[in-house]
């Protein structure tokens, strides 16, 4: 008699499994990000002027922040030359990320995309708790939340009136307030 488990279709990975796989891929890629990306993409606490790259892609923690955080896998593939384009990053040595280092970054990008496609980042409704929340009415919680009235909680939320990101945010960009949350 055949084993029912052997013939049953494989179940889709859960959101938790996808996020765990993404985190594991990030941990493997983290040394490459640190060596080749951190200089321009890590916030410098206490400095008024931040590296220009921080606004686009902030490595101040994981998940990444910055206003392009949700687009990061596609952007990374392009700027590192994985799409066939000439590499444009790292800025000081374009094309330096190659071989096993590039493979680690691309494995992370693939894991991120799988989690994103399955909705594991959890921002489909109101941008809450995920990467790249873009709900026009709330924008809460997502990395890259862009709500003009709230912009709360996410890394890279862009509240033009207050520049704050609530208790969990980083990178407020309002020149009058510049509040970064806690």
mmCIF file of C-alpha atoms in Angstrom:
data_model
loop_
_atom_site.group_PDB
_atom_site.id
_atom_site.type_symbol
_atom_site.label_atom_id
_atom_site.label_comp_id
_atom_site.label_asym_id
_atom_site.label_seq_id
_atom_site.Cartn_x
_atom_site.Cartn_y
_atom_site.Cartn_z
ATOM 1 C CA UNK A 1 0.000 0.000 0.000
ATOM 2 C CA UNK A 2 1.518 3.397 -0.991
ATOM 3 C CA UNK A 3 2.515 5.834 1.709
ATOM 4 C CA UNK A 4 -0.048 8.658 1.680
ATOM 5 C CA UNK A 5 2.646 11.179 2.615
ATOM 6 C CA UNK A 6 4.790 10.160 -0.362
ATOM 7 C CA UNK A 7 2.011 10.871 -2.860
ATOM 8 C CA UNK A 8 0.478 13.934 -1.218
ATOM 9 C CA UNK A 9 1.438 17.230 -2.829
ATOM 10 C CA UNK A 10 3.943 19.266 -0.870
ATOM 11 C CA UNK A 11 2.275 22.013 1.093
ATOM 12 C CA UNK A 12 3.204 25.618 0.474
ATOM 13 C CA UNK A 13 5.587 27.070 3.050
ATOM 14 C CA UNK A 14 3.958 29.114 5.786
ATOM 15 C CA UNK A 15 4.671 32.813 6.238
ATOM 16 C CA UNK A 16 6.784 31.967 9.282
ATOM 17 C CA UNK A 17 8.817 29.461 7.261
ATOM 18 C CA UNK A 18 9.321 31.963 4.439
ATOM 19 C CA UNK A 19 10.398 34.681 6.855
ATOM 20 C CA UNK A 20 12.757 32.251 8.628
ATOM 21 C CA UNK A 21 14.293 31.301 5.266
ATOM 22 C CA UNK A 22 14.657 34.990 4.383
ATOM 23 C CA UNK A 23 16.311 35.716 7.742
ATOM 24 C CA UNK A 24 18.693 32.751 7.328
ATOM 25 C CA UNK A 25 19.625 33.954 3.828
ATOM 26 C CA UNK A 26 20.182 37.449 5.229
ATOM 27 C CA UNK A 27 22.454 36.071 7.974
ATOM 28 C CA UNK A 28 24.559 34.332 5.298
ATOM 29 C CA UNK A 29 24.696 37.537 3.219
ATOM 30 C CA UNK A 30 25.240 39.925 6.158
ATOM 31 C CA UNK A 31 29.069 39.812 5.998
ATOM 32 C CA UNK A 32 28.912 40.778 2.311
ATOM 33 C CA UNK A 33 26.506 43.641 3.031
ATOM 34 C CA UNK A 34 28.828 44.746 5.853
ATOM 35 C CA UNK A 35 31.942 44.663 3.682
ATOM 36 C CA UNK A 36 30.586 46.189 0.490
ATOM 37 C CA UNK A 37 27.460 48.196 1.393
ATOM 38 C CA UNK A 38 27.520 49.363 5.009
ATOM 39 C CA UNK A 39 29.890 52.292 4.511
ATOM 40 C CA UNK A 40 27.303 54.212 2.480
ATOM 41 C CA UNK A 41 24.087 52.568 3.695
ATOM 42 C CA UNK A 42 24.352 52.607 7.492
ATOM 43 C CA UNK A 43 22.974 55.508 9.550
ATOM 44 C CA UNK A 44 25.524 57.379 11.630
ATOM 45 C CA UNK A 45 23.919 58.214 15.010
ATOM 46 C CA UNK A 46 24.623 61.694 16.270
ATOM 47 C CA UNK A 47 25.580 63.092 12.877
ATOM 48 C CA UNK A 48 23.361 65.714 11.304
ATOM 49 C CA UNK A 49 24.414 64.760 7.793
ATOM 50 C CA UNK A 50 23.862 61.104 6.959
ATOM 51 C CA UNK A 51 25.410 59.175 4.080
ATOM 52 C CA UNK A 52 23.342 59.794 0.942
ATOM 53 C CA UNK A 53 22.743 56.065 0.443
ATOM 54 C CA UNK A 54 20.855 55.735 3.749
ATOM 55 C CA UNK A 55 17.694 57.369 2.358
ATOM 56 C CA UNK A 56 17.492 54.781 -0.421
ATOM 57 C CA UNK A 57 18.619 51.682 1.456
ATOM 58 C CA UNK A 58 19.300 51.805 5.176
ATOM 59 C CA UNK A 59 21.198 48.996 6.831
ATOM 60 C CA UNK A 60 20.514 50.315 10.332
ATOM 61 C CA UNK A 61 18.910 46.974 11.182
ATOM 62 C CA UNK A 62 17.041 44.135 9.577
ATOM 63 C CA UNK A 63 14.619 44.232 7.883
ATOM 64 C CA UNK A 64 16.274 47.022 5.933
ATOM 65 C CA UNK A 65 14.781 50.505 5.789
ATOM 66 C CA UNK A 66 14.923 53.395 3.371
ATOM 67 C CA UNK A 67 12.401 54.539 0.820
ATOM 68 C CA UNK A 68 13.398 51.784 -1.616
ATOM 69 C CA UNK A 69 13.388 48.916 0.917
ATOM 70 C CA UNK A 70 10.498 47.067 -0.753
ATOM 71 C CA UNK A 71 12.213 47.298 -4.147
ATOM 72 C CA UNK A 72 15.599 46.292 -2.805
ATOM 73 C CA UNK A 73 15.968 42.800 -4.295
ATOM 74 C CA UNK A 74 15.339 44.012 -7.856
ATOM 75 C CA UNK A 75 17.534 47.061 -7.318
ATOM 76 C CA UNK A 76 20.367 44.992 -5.866
ATOM 77 C CA UNK A 77 20.239 42.549 -8.782
ATOM 78 C CA UNK A 78 20.515 45.478 -11.188
ATOM 79 C CA UNK A 79 23.237 47.501 -9.436
ATOM 80 C CA UNK A 80 25.393 44.422 -8.823
ATOM 81 C CA UNK A 81 25.145 43.422 -12.490
ATOM 82 C CA UNK A 82 23.155 40.213 -11.941
ATOM 83 C CA UNK A 83 20.623 41.263 -14.606
ATOM 84 C CA UNK A 84 23.273 41.615 -17.296
ATOM 85 C CA UNK A 85 23.642 45.367 -16.791
ATOM 86 C CA UNK A 86 27.036 46.831 -15.946
ATOM 87 C CA UNK A 87 27.413 46.840 -12.156
ATOM 88 C CA UNK A 88 27.209 50.302 -10.607
ATOM 89 C CA UNK A 89 27.755 49.296 -6.968
ATOM 90 C CA UNK A 90 29.575 49.326 -4.677
ATOM 91 C CA UNK A 91 30.067 52.951 -5.606
ATOM 92 C CA UNK A 92 33.801 52.888 -4.866
ATOM 93 C CA UNK A 93 34.400 49.566 -6.691
ATOM 94 C CA UNK A 94 31.567 48.591 -9.078
ATOM 95 C CA UNK A 95 31.541 44.870 -9.743
ATOM 96 C CA UNK A 96 33.510 43.975 -6.605
ATOM 97 C CA UNK A 97 30.679 41.747 -5.357
ATOM 98 C CA UNK A 98 31.031 38.523 -7.342
ATOM 99 C CA UNK A 99 31.356 34.783 -6.970
ATOM 100 C CA UNK A 100 30.217 33.362 -3.627
ATOM 101 C CA UNK A 101 29.585 36.851 -2.249
ATOM 102 C CA UNK A 102 27.222 37.683 -5.103
ATOM 103 C CA UNK A 103 25.559 34.270 -4.747
ATOM 104 C CA UNK A 104 24.857 34.979 -1.054
ATOM 105 C CA UNK A 105 23.296 38.369 -1.848
ATOM 106 C CA UNK A 106 21.192 36.897 -4.657
ATOM 107 C CA UNK A 107 20.036 34.019 -2.423
ATOM 108 C CA UNK A 108 18.828 36.622 0.076
ATOM 109 C CA UNK A 109 17.080 38.594 -2.696
ATOM 110 C CA UNK A 110 15.343 35.419 -3.890
ATOM 111 C CA UNK A 111 14.250 34.520 -0.343
ATOM 112 C CA UNK A 112 12.935 38.061 0.196
ATOM 113 C CA UNK A 113 10.989 37.897 -3.080
ATOM 114 C CA UNK A 114 9.457 34.502 -2.179
ATOM 115 C CA UNK A 115 8.301 35.860 1.180
ATOM 116 C CA UNK A 116 7.010 39.053 -0.426
ATOM 117 C CA UNK A 117 5.091 37.182 -3.154
ATOM 118 C CA UNK A 118 3.394 35.013 -0.525
ATOM 119 C CA UNK A 119 2.378 38.050 1.539
ATOM 120 C CA UNK A 120 4.606 37.006 4.446
ATOM 121 C CA UNK A 121 5.746 40.570 5.047
ATOM 122 C CA UNK A 122 2.191 41.369 6.076
ATOM 123 C CA UNK A 123 1.595 44.762 4.499
ATOM 124 C CA UNK A 124 -1.223 43.902 2.121
ATOM 125 C CA UNK A 125 -3.951 45.604 4.149
ATOM 126 C CA UNK A 126 -2.522 48.667 5.840
ATOM 127 C CA UNK A 127 1.211 48.353 5.462
ATOM 128 C CA UNK A 128 1.514 46.975 8.969
ATOM 129 C CA UNK A 129 4.662 45.261 10.206
ATOM 130 C CA UNK A 130 6.200 44.523 6.850
ATOM 131 C CA UNK A 131 8.608 45.811 4.235
ATOM 132 C CA UNK A 132 7.346 48.492 1.884
ATOM 133 C CA UNK A 133 3.885 49.213 3.248
ATOM 134 C CA UNK A 134 2.285 51.719 0.872
ATOM 135 C CA UNK A 135 -1.237 52.107 2.174
ATOM 136 C CA UNK A 136 -2.237 55.667 1.254
ATOM 137 C CA UNK A 137 -4.513 56.003 4.282
ATOM 138 C CA UNK A 138 -2.252 54.558 6.973
ATOM 139 C CA UNK A 139 1.260 53.558 5.930
ATOM 140 C CA UNK A 140 1.843 52.226 9.452
ATOM 141 C CA UNK A 141 4.434 49.648 10.260
ATOM 142 C CA UNK A 142 5.959 48.994 6.885
ATOM 143 C CA UNK A 143 9.492 49.691 5.877
ATOM 144 C CA UNK A 144 8.962 52.485 3.427
ATOM 145 C CA UNK A 145 5.451 53.391 4.615
ATOM 146 C CA UNK A 146 4.655 56.645 2.804
ATOM 147 C CA UNK A 147 1.565 58.003 4.438
ATOM 148 C CA UNK A 148 1.694 61.817 4.406
ATOM 149 C CA UNK A 149 -0.584 62.109 7.452
ATOM 150 C CA UNK A 150 0.903 59.389 9.636
ATOM 151 C CA UNK A 151 4.095 57.742 8.338
ATOM 152 C CA UNK A 152 4.188 55.931 11.657
ATOM 153 C CA UNK A 153 6.254 52.976 12.817
ATOM 154 C CA UNK A 154 8.229 51.937 9.751
ATOM 155 C CA UNK A 155 11.833 52.420 8.810
ATOM 156 C CA UNK A 156 11.644 55.039 6.103
ATOM 157 C CA UNK A 157 8.099 56.286 6.748
ATOM 158 C CA UNK A 158 7.889 59.771 5.269
ATOM 159 C CA UNK A 159 5.672 62.054 7.309
ATOM 160 C CA UNK A 160 6.436 65.477 5.803
ATOM 161 C CA UNK A 161 4.695 67.301 8.644
ATOM 162 C CA UNK A 162 6.452 65.620 11.559
ATOM 163 C CA UNK A 163 9.275 63.494 10.131
ATOM 164 C CA UNK A 164 8.642 61.023 12.910
ATOM 165 C CA UNK A 165 8.223 57.308 12.850
ATOM 166 C CA UNK A 166 6.668 56.501 16.175
ATOM 167 C CA UNK A 167 8.061 54.106 18.718
ATOM 168 C CA UNK A 168 9.631 51.703 16.262
ATOM 169 C CA UNK A 169 10.853 53.911 13.451
ATOM 170 C CA UNK A 170 14.176 55.166 12.230
ATOM 171 C CA UNK A 171 15.255 57.864 9.855
ATOM 172 C CA UNK A 172 12.780 60.729 10.233
ATOM 173 C CA UNK A 173 13.646 63.217 7.505
ATOM 174 C CA UNK A 174 11.712 66.305 8.502
ATOM 175 C CA UNK A 175 14.224 69.198 8.626
ATOM 176 C CA UNK A 176 12.236 71.053 11.300
ATOM 177 C CA UNK A 177 11.683 68.121 13.640
ATOM 178 C CA UNK A 178 13.771 65.174 12.438
ATOM 179 C CA UNK A 179 12.384 62.966 15.168
ATOM 180 C CA UNK A 180 13.469 59.360 14.874
ATOM 181 C CA UNK A 181 11.268 57.611 17.404
ATOM 182 C CA UNK A 182 12.809 55.162 19.862
#
